[in-house]
mmCIF file of N, CA, C and O and ligand atoms in Angstrom:
data_model
loop_
_atom_site.group_PDB
_atom_site.id
_atom_site.type_symbol
_atom_site.label_atom_id
_atom_site.label_comp_id
_atom_site.label_asym_id
_atom_site.label_seq_id
_atom_site.Cartn_x
_atom_site.Cartn_y
_atom_site.Cartn_z
ATOM 1 N N MET A 270 -23.321 -35.145 -2.720
ATOM 2 C CA MET A 270 -23.004 -34.085 -1.763
ATOM 3 C C MET A 270 -24.234 -33.186 -1.597
ATOM 4 O O MET A 270 -24.830 -32.766 -2.578
ATOM 5 N N SER A 271 -24.610 -32.900 -0.337
ATOM 6 C CA SER A 271 -25.762 -32.028 -0.145
ATOM 7 C C SER A 271 -25.327 -30.571 -0.323
ATOM 8 O O SER A 271 -24.253 -30.176 0.127
ATOM 9 N N ARG A 272 -26.146 -29.783 -1.003
ATOM 10 C CA ARG A 272 -25.812 -28.386 -1.269
ATOM 11 C C ARG A 272 -26.656 -27.487 -0.394
ATOM 12 O O ARG A 272 -27.836 -27.738 -0.148
ATOM 13 N N ILE A 273 -26.026 -26.424 0.100
ATOM 14 C CA ILE A 273 -26.734 -25.431 0.905
ATOM 15 C C ILE A 273 -27.685 -24.659 -0.014
ATOM 16 O O ILE A 273 -27.363 -24.397 -1.168
ATOM 17 N N SER A 274 -28.835 -24.275 0.526
ATOM 18 C CA SER A 274 -29.749 -23.450 -0.248
ATOM 19 C C SER A 274 -29.238 -22.004 -0.220
ATOM 20 O O SER A 274 -29.017 -21.448 0.855
ATOM 21 N N CYS A 275 -29.000 -21.435 -1.395
ATOM 22 C CA CYS A 275 -28.399 -20.107 -1.468
ATOM 23 C C CYS A 275 -29.400 -19.076 -1.965
ATOM 24 O O CYS A 275 -30.351 -19.389 -2.674
ATOM 25 N N ASP A 276 -29.146 -17.800 -1.584
ATOM 26 C CA ASP A 276 -30.024 -16.701 -1.986
ATOM 27 C C ASP A 276 -29.656 -16.164 -3.361
ATOM 28 O O ASP A 276 -30.498 -15.595 -4.058
ATOM 29 N N ALA A 277 -28.404 -16.282 -3.711
ATOM 30 C CA ALA A 277 -27.925 -15.675 -4.953
ATOM 31 C C ALA A 277 -26.578 -16.284 -5.307
ATOM 32 O O ALA A 277 -26.094 -17.201 -4.622
ATOM 33 N N LYS A 278 -25.995 -15.734 -6.347
ATOM 34 C CA LYS A 278 -24.748 -16.277 -6.870
ATOM 35 C C LYS A 278 -23.725 -15.157 -7.041
ATOM 36 O O LYS A 278 -24.097 -14.009 -7.305
ATOM 37 N N ILE A 279 -22.446 -15.497 -6.907
ATOM 38 C CA ILE A 279 -21.375 -14.549 -7.188
ATOM 39 C C ILE A 279 -20.273 -15.326 -7.904
ATOM 40 O O ILE A 279 -20.135 -16.541 -7.681
ATOM 41 N N THR A 280 -19.542 -14.633 -8.770
ATOM 42 C CA THR A 280 -18.426 -15.309 -9.434
ATOM 43 C C THR A 280 -17.109 -14.650 -9.042
ATOM 44 O O THR A 280 -17.065 -13.459 -8.695
ATOM 45 N N PHE A 281 -16.060 -15.447 -9.070
ATOM 46 C CA PHE A 281 -14.689 -14.963 -8.842
ATOM 47 C C PHE A 281 -13.815 -15.494 -9.969
ATOM 48 O O PHE A 281 -14.048 -16.591 -10.487
ATOM 49 N N PHE A 282 -12.785 -14.735 -10.287
ATOM 50 C CA PHE A 282 -11.812 -15.242 -11.238
ATOM 51 C C PHE A 282 -11.128 -16.468 -10.631
ATOM 52 O O PHE A 282 -10.836 -16.504 -9.418
ATOM 53 N N GLU A 283 -10.904 -17.451 -11.488
ATOM 54 C CA GLU A 283 -10.326 -18.733 -11.055
ATOM 55 C C GLU A 283 -9.050 -18.564 -10.244
ATOM 56 O O GLU A 283 -8.785 -19.333 -9.325
ATOM 57 N N ARG A 284 -8.273 -17.540 -10.584
ATOM 58 C CA ARG A 284 -6.986 -17.399 -9.904
ATOM 59 C C ARG A 284 -7.123 -17.087 -8.415
ATOM 60 O O ARG A 284 -6.143 -17.191 -7.680
ATOM 61 N N PHE A 285 -8.339 -16.726 -7.972
ATOM 62 C CA PHE A 285 -8.542 -16.446 -6.552
ATOM 63 C C PHE A 285 -9.145 -17.622 -5.789
ATOM 64 O O PHE A 285 -9.330 -17.555 -4.565
ATOM 65 N N GLU A 286 -9.443 -18.701 -6.486
ATOM 66 C CA GLU A 286 -10.152 -19.829 -5.856
ATOM 67 C C GLU A 286 -9.393 -20.392 -4.648
ATOM 68 O O GLU A 286 -9.981 -20.586 -3.571
ATOM 69 N N ALA A 287 -8.110 -20.662 -4.802
ATOM 70 C CA ALA A 287 -7.346 -21.281 -3.709
ATOM 71 C C ALA A 287 -7.327 -20.384 -2.475
ATOM 72 O O ALA A 287 -7.466 -20.869 -1.336
ATOM 73 N N ASP A 288 -7.157 -19.079 -2.692
ATOM 74 C CA ASP A 288 -7.125 -18.145 -1.552
ATOM 75 C C ASP A 288 -8.473 -18.099 -0.834
ATOM 76 O O ASP A 288 -8.535 -17.946 0.391
ATOM 77 N N ILE A 289 -9.555 -18.202 -1.593
ATOM 78 C CA ILE A 289 -10.888 -18.184 -0.967
ATOM 79 C C ILE A 289 -11.078 -19.460 -0.154
ATOM 80 O O ILE A 289 -11.480 -19.425 1.011
ATOM 81 N N LEU A 290 -10.743 -20.599 -0.744
ATOM 82 C CA LEU A 290 -10.961 -21.887 -0.065
ATOM 83 C C LEU A 290 -10.062 -22.049 1.160
ATOM 84 O O LEU A 290 -10.438 -22.717 2.125
ATOM 85 N N SER A 291 -8.882 -21.438 1.143
ATOM 86 C CA SER A 291 -7.971 -21.562 2.290
ATOM 87 C C SER A 291 -8.312 -20.571 3.403
ATOM 88 O O SER A 291 -7.764 -20.649 4.495
ATOM 89 N N GLY A 292 -9.193 -19.621 3.107
ATOM 90 C CA GLY A 292 -9.534 -18.593 4.097
ATOM 91 C C GLY A 292 -8.577 -17.410 4.084
ATOM 92 O O GLY A 292 -8.685 -16.504 4.917
ATOM 93 N N ALA A 293 -7.651 -17.377 3.117
ATOM 94 C CA ALA A 293 -6.693 -16.270 3.045
ATOM 95 C C ALA A 293 -7.331 -14.996 2.476
ATOM 96 O O ALA A 293 -6.856 -13.900 2.732
ATOM 97 N N LYS A 294 -8.379 -15.164 1.699
ATOM 98 C CA LYS A 294 -9.064 -14.015 1.086
ATOM 99 C C LYS A 294 -10.480 -13.961 1.646
ATOM 100 O O LYS A 294 -11.272 -14.874 1.415
ATOM 101 N N THR A 295 -10.789 -12.904 2.384
ATOM 102 C CA THR A 295 -12.077 -12.860 3.099
ATOM 103 C C THR A 295 -12.960 -11.688 2.679
ATOM 104 O O THR A 295 -14.033 -11.497 3.244
ATOM 105 N N ILE A 296 -12.463 -10.883 1.721
ATOM 106 C CA ILE A 296 -13.318 -9.817 1.182
ATOM 107 C C ILE A 296 -13.198 -9.815 -0.339
ATOM 108 O O ILE A 296 -12.241 -10.355 -0.902
ATOM 109 N N THR A 297 -14.181 -9.176 -0.957
ATOM 110 C CA THR A 297 -14.061 -8.850 -2.376
ATOM 111 C C THR A 297 -14.572 -7.431 -2.553
ATOM 112 O O THR A 297 -15.425 -6.966 -1.781
ATOM 113 N N LEU A 298 -14.041 -6.739 -3.536
ATOM 114 C CA LEU A 298 -14.419 -5.346 -3.786
ATOM 115 C C LEU A 298 -15.044 -5.289 -5.165
ATOM 116 O O LEU A 298 -14.410 -5.678 -6.152
ATOM 117 N N ARG A 299 -16.280 -4.846 -5.226
ATOM 118 C CA ARG A 299 -17.037 -4.890 -6.483
ATOM 119 C C ARG A 299 -17.553 -3.506 -6.853
ATOM 120 O O ARG A 299 -17.534 -2.588 -6.046
ATOM 121 N N ASP A 300 -18.056 -3.385 -8.077
ATOM 122 C CA ASP A 300 -18.627 -2.101 -8.492
ATOM 123 C C ASP A 300 -20.120 -2.078 -8.169
ATOM 124 O O ASP A 300 -20.658 -3.020 -7.580
ATOM 125 N N GLU A 301 -20.779 -1.007 -8.583
ATOM 126 C CA GLU A 301 -22.183 -0.811 -8.201
ATOM 127 C C GLU A 301 -23.098 -1.936 -8.682
ATOM 128 O O GLU A 301 -24.105 -2.235 -8.050
ATOM 129 N N SER A 302 -22.721 -2.568 -9.791
ATOM 130 C CA SER A 302 -23.576 -3.633 -10.333
ATOM 131 C C SER A 302 -23.664 -4.834 -9.396
ATOM 132 O O SER A 302 -24.556 -5.669 -9.528
ATOM 133 N N GLU A 303 -22.733 -4.910 -8.425
ATOM 134 C CA GLU A 303 -22.759 -6.013 -7.448
ATOM 135 C C GLU A 303 -22.835 -5.466 -6.015
ATOM 136 O O GLU A 303 -22.284 -6.051 -5.089
ATOM 137 N N SER A 304 -23.544 -4.346 -5.871
ATOM 138 C CA SER A 304 -23.673 -3.715 -4.548
ATOM 139 C C SER A 304 -24.961 -4.133 -3.839
ATOM 140 O O SER A 304 -25.281 -3.612 -2.783
ATOM 141 N N HIS A 305 -25.684 -5.067 -4.445
ATOM 142 C CA HIS A 305 -27.009 -5.429 -3.930
ATOM 143 C C HIS A 305 -26.959 -6.527 -2.862
ATOM 144 O O HIS A 305 -27.988 -6.858 -2.278
ATOM 145 N N PHE A 306 -25.799 -7.104 -2.607
ATOM 146 C CA PHE A 306 -25.734 -8.184 -1.611
ATOM 147 C C PHE A 306 -25.964 -7.617 -0.211
ATOM 148 O O PHE A 306 -25.584 -6.480 0.080
ATOM 149 N N ARG A 307 -26.596 -8.415 0.639
ATOM 150 C CA ARG A 307 -26.942 -7.973 1.994
ATOM 151 C C ARG A 307 -26.353 -8.918 3.028
ATOM 152 O O ARG A 307 -26.190 -10.120 2.760
ATOM 153 N N VAL A 308 -26.075 -8.367 4.229
ATOM 154 C CA VAL A 308 -25.559 -9.189 5.320
ATOM 155 C C VAL A 308 -26.519 -10.356 5.553
ATOM 156 O O VAL A 308 -27.740 -10.164 5.619
ATOM 157 N N GLY A 309 -25.935 -11.543 5.647
ATOM 158 C CA GLY A 309 -26.734 -12.752 5.868
ATOM 159 C C GLY A 309 -26.983 -13.538 4.597
ATOM 160 O O GLY A 309 -27.282 -14.734 4.657
ATOM 161 N N ASP A 310 -26.880 -12.877 3.439
ATOM 162 C CA ASP A 310 -27.110 -13.596 2.179
ATOM 163 C C ASP A 310 -26.140 -14.779 2.068
ATOM 164 O O ASP A 310 -24.938 -14.645 2.358
ATOM 165 N N ARG A 311 -26.666 -15.899 1.631
ATOM 166 C CA ARG A 311 -25.847 -17.080 1.334
ATOM 167 C C ARG A 311 -25.644 -17.117 -0.170
ATOM 168 O O ARG A 311 -26.634 -17.106 -0.925
ATOM 169 N N LEU A 312 -24.388 -17.120 -0.588
ATOM 170 C CA LEU A 312 -24.087 -17.019 -2.006
ATOM 171 C C LEU A 312 -23.398 -18.273 -2.523
ATOM 172 O O LEU A 312 -22.448 -18.769 -1.908
ATOM 173 N N SER A 313 -23.877 -18.743 -3.642
ATOM 174 C CA SER A 313 -23.231 -19.834 -4.354
ATOM 175 C C SER A 313 -22.079 -19.222 -5.153
ATOM 176 O O SER A 313 -22.268 -18.233 -5.862
ATOM 177 N N VAL A 314 -20.882 -19.794 -5.012
ATOM 178 C CA VAL A 314 -19.690 -19.202 -5.631
ATOM 179 C C VAL A 314 -19.191 -20.072 -6.787
ATOM 180 O O VAL A 314 -18.934 -21.268 -6.612
ATOM 181 N N SER A 315 -19.040 -19.427 -7.948
ATOM 182 C CA SER A 315 -18.543 -20.138 -9.132
ATOM 183 C C SER A 315 -17.397 -19.357 -9.753
ATOM 184 O O SER A 315 -17.223 -18.166 -9.491
ATOM 185 N N THR A 316 -16.662 -20.051 -10.615
ATOM 186 C CA THR A 316 -15.605 -19.359 -11.350
ATOM 187 C C THR A 316 -16.241 -18.516 -12.452
ATOM 188 O O THR A 316 -17.228 -18.920 -13.079
ATOM 189 N N PHE A 317 -15.643 -17.355 -12.676
ATOM 190 C CA PHE A 317 -16.129 -16.473 -13.739
ATOM 191 C C PHE A 317 -15.913 -17.115 -15.111
ATOM 192 O O PHE A 317 -16.765 -17.042 -15.992
ATOM 193 N N GLU A 318 -14.783 -17.813 -15.257
ATOM 194 C CA GLU A 318 -14.391 -18.308 -16.577
ATOM 195 C C GLU A 318 -15.277 -19.449 -17.076
ATOM 196 O O GLU A 318 -15.658 -19.465 -18.249
ATOM 197 N N THR A 319 -15.586 -20.412 -16.191
ATOM 198 C CA THR A 319 -16.323 -21.606 -16.660
ATOM 199 C C THR A 319 -17.592 -21.880 -15.861
ATOM 200 O O THR A 319 -18.233 -22.907 -16.044
ATOM 201 N N ASP A 320 -17.913 -20.975 -14.937
ATOM 202 C CA ASP A 320 -19.130 -21.133 -14.123
ATOM 203 C C ASP A 320 -19.110 -22.436 -13.316
ATOM 204 O O ASP A 320 -20.144 -23.062 -13.096
ATOM 205 N N ARG A 321 -17.935 -22.825 -12.869
ATOM 206 C CA ARG A 321 -17.806 -24.042 -12.045
ATOM 207 C C ARG A 321 -18.008 -23.668 -10.575
ATOM 208 O O ARG A 321 -17.270 -22.848 -10.033
ATOM 209 N N HIS A 322 -19.012 -24.315 -9.929
ATOM 210 C CA HIS A 322 -19.266 -24.045 -8.513
ATOM 211 C C HIS A 322 -18.106 -24.568 -7.681
ATOM 212 O O HIS A 322 -17.648 -25.689 -7.899
ATOM 213 N N PHE A 323 -17.599 -23.748 -6.737
ATOM 214 C CA PHE A 323 -16.531 -24.291 -5.892
ATOM 215 C C PHE A 323 -16.721 -24.078 -4.397
ATOM 216 O O PHE A 323 -15.985 -24.660 -3.595
ATOM 217 N N CYS A 324 -17.697 -23.268 -3.983
ATOM 218 C CA CYS A 324 -18.012 -23.184 -2.546
ATOM 219 C C CYS A 324 -19.257 -22.329 -2.365
ATOM 220 O O CYS A 324 -19.818 -21.791 -3.331
ATOM 221 N N ASP A 325 -19.677 -22.223 -1.114
ATOM 222 C CA ASP A 325 -20.753 -21.308 -0.752
ATOM 223 C C ASP A 325 -20.203 -20.398 0.345
ATOM 224 O O ASP A 325 -19.374 -20.825 1.159
ATOM 225 N N ILE A 326 -20.664 -19.161 0.349
ATOM 226 C CA ILE A 326 -20.220 -18.197 1.364
ATOM 227 C C ILE A 326 -21.423 -17.486 1.950
ATOM 228 O O ILE A 326 -22.514 -17.499 1.350
ATOM 229 N N GLN A 327 -21.209 -16.870 3.124
ATOM 230 C CA GLN A 327 -22.259 -16.022 3.704
ATOM 231 C C GLN A 327 -21.700 -14.615 3.871
ATOM 232 O O GLN A 327 -20.582 -14.431 4.381
ATOM 233 N N VAL A 328 -22.476 -13.629 3.462
ATOM 234 C CA VAL A 328 -22.056 -12.232 3.547
ATOM 235 C C VAL A 328 -22.118 -11.778 5.006
ATOM 236 O O VAL A 328 -23.147 -11.938 5.672
ATOM 237 N N VAL A 329 -21.008 -11.201 5.508
ATOM 238 C CA VAL A 329 -21.012 -10.718 6.901
ATOM 239 C C VAL A 329 -20.903 -9.194 6.994
ATOM 240 O O VAL A 329 -21.143 -8.606 8.033
ATOM 241 N N ARG A 330 -20.555 -8.528 5.891
ATOM 242 C CA ARG A 330 -20.462 -7.060 5.904
ATOM 243 C C ARG A 330 -20.512 -6.559 4.473
ATOM 244 O O ARG A 330 -19.911 -7.156 3.577
ATOM 245 N N VAL A 331 -21.242 -5.481 4.283
ATOM 246 C CA VAL A 331 -21.240 -4.797 2.979
ATOM 247 C C VAL A 331 -21.106 -3.317 3.268
ATOM 248 O O VAL A 331 -21.863 -2.773 4.072
ATOM 249 N N GLU A 332 -20.115 -2.668 2.659
ATOM 250 C CA GLU A 332 -20.007 -1.223 2.837
ATOM 251 C C GLU A 332 -19.402 -0.550 1.626
ATOM 252 O O GLU A 332 -18.597 -1.143 0.912
ATOM 253 N N GLU A 333 -19.856 0.695 1.422
ATOM 254 C CA GLU A 333 -19.302 1.493 0.335
ATOM 255 C C GLU A 333 -17.895 1.920 0.722
ATOM 256 O O GLU A 333 -17.648 2.227 1.899
ATOM 257 N N LEU A 334 -17.002 1.930 -0.240
ATOM 258 C CA LEU A 334 -15.607 2.262 0.057
ATOM 259 C C LEU A 334 -15.012 3.012 -1.130
ATOM 260 O O LEU A 334 -15.077 2.526 -2.266
ATOM 261 N N ALA A 335 -14.444 4.168 -0.868
ATOM 262 C CA ALA A 335 -13.789 4.925 -1.943
ATOM 263 C C ALA A 335 -12.486 4.227 -2.331
ATOM 264 O O ALA A 335 -11.761 3.728 -1.451
ATOM 265 N N PHE A 336 -12.199 4.206 -3.611
ATOM 266 C CA PHE A 336 -10.927 3.618 -4.069
ATOM 267 C C PHE A 336 -9.768 4.263 -3.312
ATOM 268 O O PHE A 336 -8.833 3.575 -2.885
ATOM 269 N N ASP A 337 -9.847 5.578 -3.116
ATOM 270 C CA ASP A 337 -8.752 6.300 -2.444
ATOM 271 C C ASP A 337 -8.632 5.937 -0.968
ATOM 272 O O ASP A 337 -7.624 6.280 -0.339
ATOM 273 N N ALA A 338 -9.636 5.256 -0.413
ATOM 274 C CA ALA A 338 -9.592 4.873 1.004
ATOM 275 C C ALA A 338 -9.044 3.455 1.197
ATOM 276 O O ALA A 338 -8.937 2.979 2.344
ATOM 277 N N LEU A 339 -8.696 2.795 0.117
ATOM 278 C CA LEU A 339 -8.123 1.435 0.250
ATOM 279 C C LEU A 339 -6.846 1.496 1.087
ATOM 280 O O LEU A 339 -6.016 2.387 0.908
ATOM 281 N N ASN A 340 -6.703 0.544 2.002
ATOM 282 C CA ASN A 340 -5.519 0.564 2.871
ATOM 283 C C ASN A 340 -4.927 -0.843 3.031
ATOM 284 O O ASN A 340 -5.416 -1.824 2.433
ATOM 285 N N GLN A 341 -3.892 -0.916 3.849
ATOM 286 C CA GLN A 341 -3.169 -2.181 4.035
ATOM 287 C C GLN A 341 -4.072 -3.279 4.588
ATOM 288 O O GLN A 341 -3.887 -4.459 4.278
ATOM 289 N N ARG A 342 -5.031 -2.899 5.427
ATOM 290 C CA ARG A 342 -5.924 -3.918 5.999
ATOM 291 C C ARG A 342 -6.789 -4.563 4.897
ATOM 292 O O ARG A 342 -6.966 -5.777 4.874
ATOM 293 N N HIS A 343 -7.307 -3.707 4.009
ATOM 294 C CA HIS A 343 -8.087 -4.274 2.894
ATOM 295 C C HIS A 343 -7.208 -5.217 2.076
ATOM 296 O O HIS A 343 -7.643 -6.303 1.678
ATOM 297 N N ALA A 344 -5.963 -4.786 1.822
ATOM 298 C CA ALA A 344 -5.056 -5.619 1.033
ATOM 299 C C ALA A 344 -4.796 -6.952 1.737
ATOM 300 O O ALA A 344 -4.816 -8.014 1.104
ATOM 301 N N ALA A 345 -4.583 -6.904 3.053
ATOM 302 C CA ALA A 345 -4.339 -8.151 3.802
ATOM 303 C C ALA A 345 -5.562 -9.072 3.707
ATOM 304 O O ALA A 345 -5.421 -10.295 3.573
ATOM 305 N N GLN A 346 -6.764 -8.483 3.751
ATOM 306 C CA GLN A 346 -7.983 -9.301 3.655
ATOM 307 C C GLN A 346 -8.166 -9.889 2.252
ATOM 308 O O GLN A 346 -8.933 -10.818 2.065
ATOM 309 N N GLU A 347 -7.464 -9.318 1.289
ATOM 310 C CA GLU A 347 -7.469 -9.853 -0.091
ATOM 311 C C GLU A 347 -6.259 -10.745 -0.338
ATOM 312 O O GLU A 347 -6.070 -11.247 -1.445
ATOM 313 N N ASN A 348 -5.410 -10.873 0.684
ATOM 314 C CA ASN A 348 -4.153 -11.630 0.559
ATOM 315 C C ASN A 348 -3.267 -11.063 -0.552
ATOM 316 O O ASN A 348 -2.705 -11.807 -1.359
ATOM 317 N N MET A 349 -3.164 -9.755 -0.571
ATOM 318 C CA MET A 349 -2.334 -9.053 -1.564
ATOM 319 C C MET A 349 -1.628 -7.903 -0.874
ATOM 320 O O MET A 349 -1.986 -7.526 0.245
ATOM 321 N N THR A 350 -0.656 -7.315 -1.601
ATOM 322 C CA THR A 350 -0.137 -6.027 -1.151
ATOM 323 C C THR A 350 -1.127 -4.964 -1.623
ATOM 324 O O THR A 350 -1.953 -5.208 -2.533
ATOM 325 N N LEU A 351 -1.024 -3.781 -1.036
ATOM 326 C CA LEU A 351 -1.928 -2.702 -1.438
ATOM 327 C C LEU A 351 -1.706 -2.342 -2.919
ATOM 328 O O LEU A 351 -2.671 -2.088 -3.649
ATOM 329 N N GLU A 352 -0.475 -2.373 -3.354
ATOM 330 C CA GLU A 352 -0.167 -2.059 -4.754
ATOM 331 C C GLU A 352 -0.799 -3.109 -5.674
ATOM 332 O O GLU A 352 -1.379 -2.784 -6.712
ATOM 333 N N GLN A 353 -0.691 -4.362 -5.298
ATOM 334 C CA GLN A 353 -1.309 -5.437 -6.106
ATOM 335 C C GLN A 353 -2.827 -5.254 -6.154
ATOM 336 O O GLN A 353 -3.442 -5.395 -7.212
ATOM 337 N N LEU A 354 -3.419 -4.956 -4.993
ATOM 338 C CA LEU A 354 -4.875 -4.824 -4.939
ATOM 339 C C LEU A 354 -5.346 -3.687 -5.839
ATOM 340 O O LEU A 354 -6.308 -3.846 -6.615
ATOM 341 N N LYS A 355 -4.684 -2.539 -5.755
ATOM 342 C CA LYS A 355 -5.087 -1.405 -6.598
ATOM 343 C C LYS A 355 -4.934 -1.751 -8.080
ATOM 344 O O LYS A 355 -5.781 -1.389 -8.902
ATOM 345 N N ALA A 356 -3.880 -2.479 -8.411
ATOM 346 C CA ALA A 356 -3.656 -2.862 -9.815
ATOM 347 C C ALA A 356 -4.745 -3.828 -10.292
ATOM 348 O O ALA A 356 -5.253 -3.701 -11.416
ATOM 349 N N VAL A 357 -5.118 -4.786 -9.434
ATOM 350 C CA VAL A 357 -6.166 -5.758 -9.810
ATOM 351 C C VAL A 357 -7.493 -5.032 -10.037
ATOM 352 O O VAL A 357 -8.194 -5.268 -11.037
ATOM 353 N N ILE A 358 -7.827 -4.133 -9.142
ATOM 354 C CA ILE A 358 -9.105 -3.417 -9.267
ATOM 355 C C ILE A 358 -9.122 -2.557 -10.533
ATOM 356 O O ILE A 358 -10.108 -2.535 -11.278
ATOM 357 N N THR A 359 -8.014 -1.896 -10.803
ATOM 358 C CA THR A 359 -7.940 -1.056 -12.002
ATOM 359 C C THR A 359 -7.993 -1.909 -13.263
ATOM 360 O O THR A 359 -8.619 -1.535 -14.264
ATOM 361 N N GLU A 360 -7.378 -3.101 -13.202
ATOM 362 C CA GLU A 360 -7.410 -4.024 -14.345
ATOM 363 C C GLU A 360 -8.855 -4.461 -14.631
ATOM 364 O O GLU A 360 -9.281 -4.555 -15.774
ATOM 365 N N ILE A 361 -9.610 -4.724 -13.556
ATOM 366 C CA ILE A 361 -10.981 -5.228 -13.731
ATOM 367 C C ILE A 361 -11.955 -4.100 -14.079
ATOM 368 O O ILE A 361 -12.786 -4.237 -14.973
ATOM 369 N N TYR A 362 -11.862 -3.001 -13.345
ATOM 370 C CA TYR A 362 -12.897 -1.963 -13.442
ATOM 371 C C TYR A 362 -12.448 -0.671 -14.117
ATOM 372 O O TYR A 362 -13.264 0.245 -14.282
ATOM 373 N N GLY A 363 -11.178 -0.575 -14.484
ATOM 374 C CA GLY A 363 -10.696 0.700 -15.008
ATOM 375 C C GLY A 363 -10.622 1.720 -13.881
ATOM 376 O O GLY A 363 -10.530 1.360 -12.704
ATOM 377 N N GLU A 364 -10.727 2.982 -14.269
ATOM 378 C CA GLU A 364 -10.678 4.028 -13.230
ATOM 379 C C GLU A 364 -12.017 4.031 -12.515
ATOM 380 O O GLU A 364 -13.057 4.280 -13.135
ATOM 381 N N ILE A 365 -12.020 3.717 -11.243
ATOM 382 C CA ILE A 365 -13.281 3.614 -10.486
ATOM 383 C C ILE A 365 -13.110 4.363 -9.166
ATOM 384 O O ILE A 365 -12.065 4.252 -8.514
ATOM 385 N N LYS A 366 -14.134 5.120 -8.796
ATOM 386 C CA LYS A 366 -14.035 5.905 -7.558
ATOM 387 C C LYS A 366 -14.691 5.199 -6.376
ATOM 388 O O LYS A 366 -14.195 5.239 -5.256
ATOM 389 N N THR A 367 -15.832 4.538 -6.644
ATOM 390 C CA THR A 367 -16.609 3.945 -5.547
ATOM 391 C C THR A 367 -16.672 2.438 -5.684
ATOM 392 O O THR A 367 -17.103 1.920 -6.718
ATOM 393 N N LEU A 368 -16.271 1.772 -4.620
ATOM 394 C CA LEU A 368 -16.300 0.307 -4.573
ATOM 395 C C LEU A 368 -17.272 -0.138 -3.485
ATOM 396 O O LEU A 368 -17.661 0.649 -2.612
ATOM 397 N N TYR A 369 -17.620 -1.414 -3.511
ATOM 398 C CA TYR A 369 -18.457 -2.003 -2.467
ATOM 399 C C TYR A 369 -17.696 -3.182 -1.885
ATOM 400 O O TYR A 369 -17.357 -4.132 -2.616
ATOM 401 N N LEU A 370 -17.390 -3.055 -0.605
ATOM 402 C CA LEU A 370 -16.643 -4.108 0.089
ATOM 403 C C LEU A 370 -17.638 -5.155 0.565
ATOM 404 O O LEU A 370 -18.610 -4.829 1.260
ATOM 405 N N ILE A 371 -17.399 -6.378 0.178
ATOM 406 C CA ILE A 371 -18.243 -7.500 0.621
ATOM 407 C C ILE A 371 -17.343 -8.442 1.416
ATOM 408 O O ILE A 371 -16.418 -9.050 0.860
ATOM 409 N N GLU A 372 -17.593 -8.513 2.727
ATOM 410 C CA GLU A 372 -16.846 -9.460 3.565
ATOM 411 C C GLU A 372 -17.697 -10.721 3.710
ATOM 412 O O GLU A 372 -18.926 -10.628 3.812
ATOM 413 N N TYR A 373 -17.037 -11.865 3.719
ATOM 414 C CA TYR A 373 -17.795 -13.120 3.722
ATOM 415 C C TYR A 373 -17.087 -14.168 4.580
ATOM 416 O O TYR A 373 -15.894 -14.045 4.902
ATOM 417 N N ARG A 374 -17.864 -15.202 4.926
ATOM 418 C CA ARG A 374 -17.275 -16.374 5.579
ATOM 419 C C ARG A 374 -17.647 -17.595 4.765
ATOM 420 O O ARG A 374 -18.720 -17.633 4.127
ATOM 421 N N LEU A 375 -16.756 -18.561 4.799
ATOM 422 C CA LEU A 375 -17.027 -19.808 4.074
ATOM 423 C C LEU A 375 -18.098 -20.609 4.795
ATOM 424 O O LEU A 375 -18.108 -20.677 6.023
ATOM 425 N N LEU A 376 -18.989 -21.215 4.039
ATOM 426 C CA LEU A 376 -20.003 -22.088 4.649
ATOM 427 C C LEU A 376 -19.564 -23.535 4.523
ATOM 428 O O LEU A 376 -18.761 -23.884 3.674
HETATM 429 C C1 LIG I 568 -17.087 -10.310 -13.054
HETATM 430 C C2 LIG I 568 -16.232 -9.745 -11.988
HETATM 431 O O1 LIG I 568 -16.125 -8.542 -11.834
HETATM 432 N N1 LIG I 568 -15.583 -10.611 -11.204
HETATM 433 C C3 LIG I 568 -14.690 -10.367 -10.203
HETATM 434 C C4 LIG I 568 -14.453 -9.123 -9.638
HETATM 435 C C5 LIG I 568 -13.526 -9.044 -8.618
HETATM 436 N N2 LIG I 568 -12.898 -10.154 -8.219
HETATM 437 C C6 LIG I 568 -11.900 -10.105 -7.159
HETATM 438 C C7 LIG I 568 -10.590 -9.539 -7.574
HETATM 439 C C8 LIG I 568 -10.055 -9.024 -6.262
HETATM 440 O O2 LIG I 568 -9.592 -10.041 -5.439
HETATM 441 C C9 LIG I 568 -11.271 -8.505 -5.608
HETATM 442 C C10 LIG I 568 -11.407 -7.028 -5.785
HETATM 443 O O3 LIG I 568 -12.125 -6.662 -6.885
HETATM 444 O O4 LIG I 568 -12.347 -9.281 -6.107
HETATM 445 C C11 LIG I 568 -13.145 -11.361 -8.798
HETATM 446 O O5 LIG I 568 -12.543 -12.398 -8.439
HETATM 447 N N3 LIG I 568 -14.047 -11.454 -9.771
#
């Protein structure tokens, strides 16, 4: 299989793999340590747990977003309810005020 040349790498928890591959999940919300991605970047995507590559994506939008500004649209783009999304973010990052929204398309 020929692989696309990528600029960088990002990982996702395995439980989100199916939603990403089906196109149901089109954004991810990260902390400052992953705020360096830029529009146009091609990212190699692997599972966080075992570093298994499962797709490549291209970044189409990056923006700072306050946790308190999360809304139903963000939740829909994550294929979750807003309550689920807030719980997932708090589980991963603890109490966090500033997030970075990364919107992507599958390559
Ligand atoms: C290492 C690490 O932080 N990995 C992450 C962080 C976030 N996600 C997912 C979980 C939610 O769907 C969104 C919002 O944070 O992004 C992830 O899969 N892996």
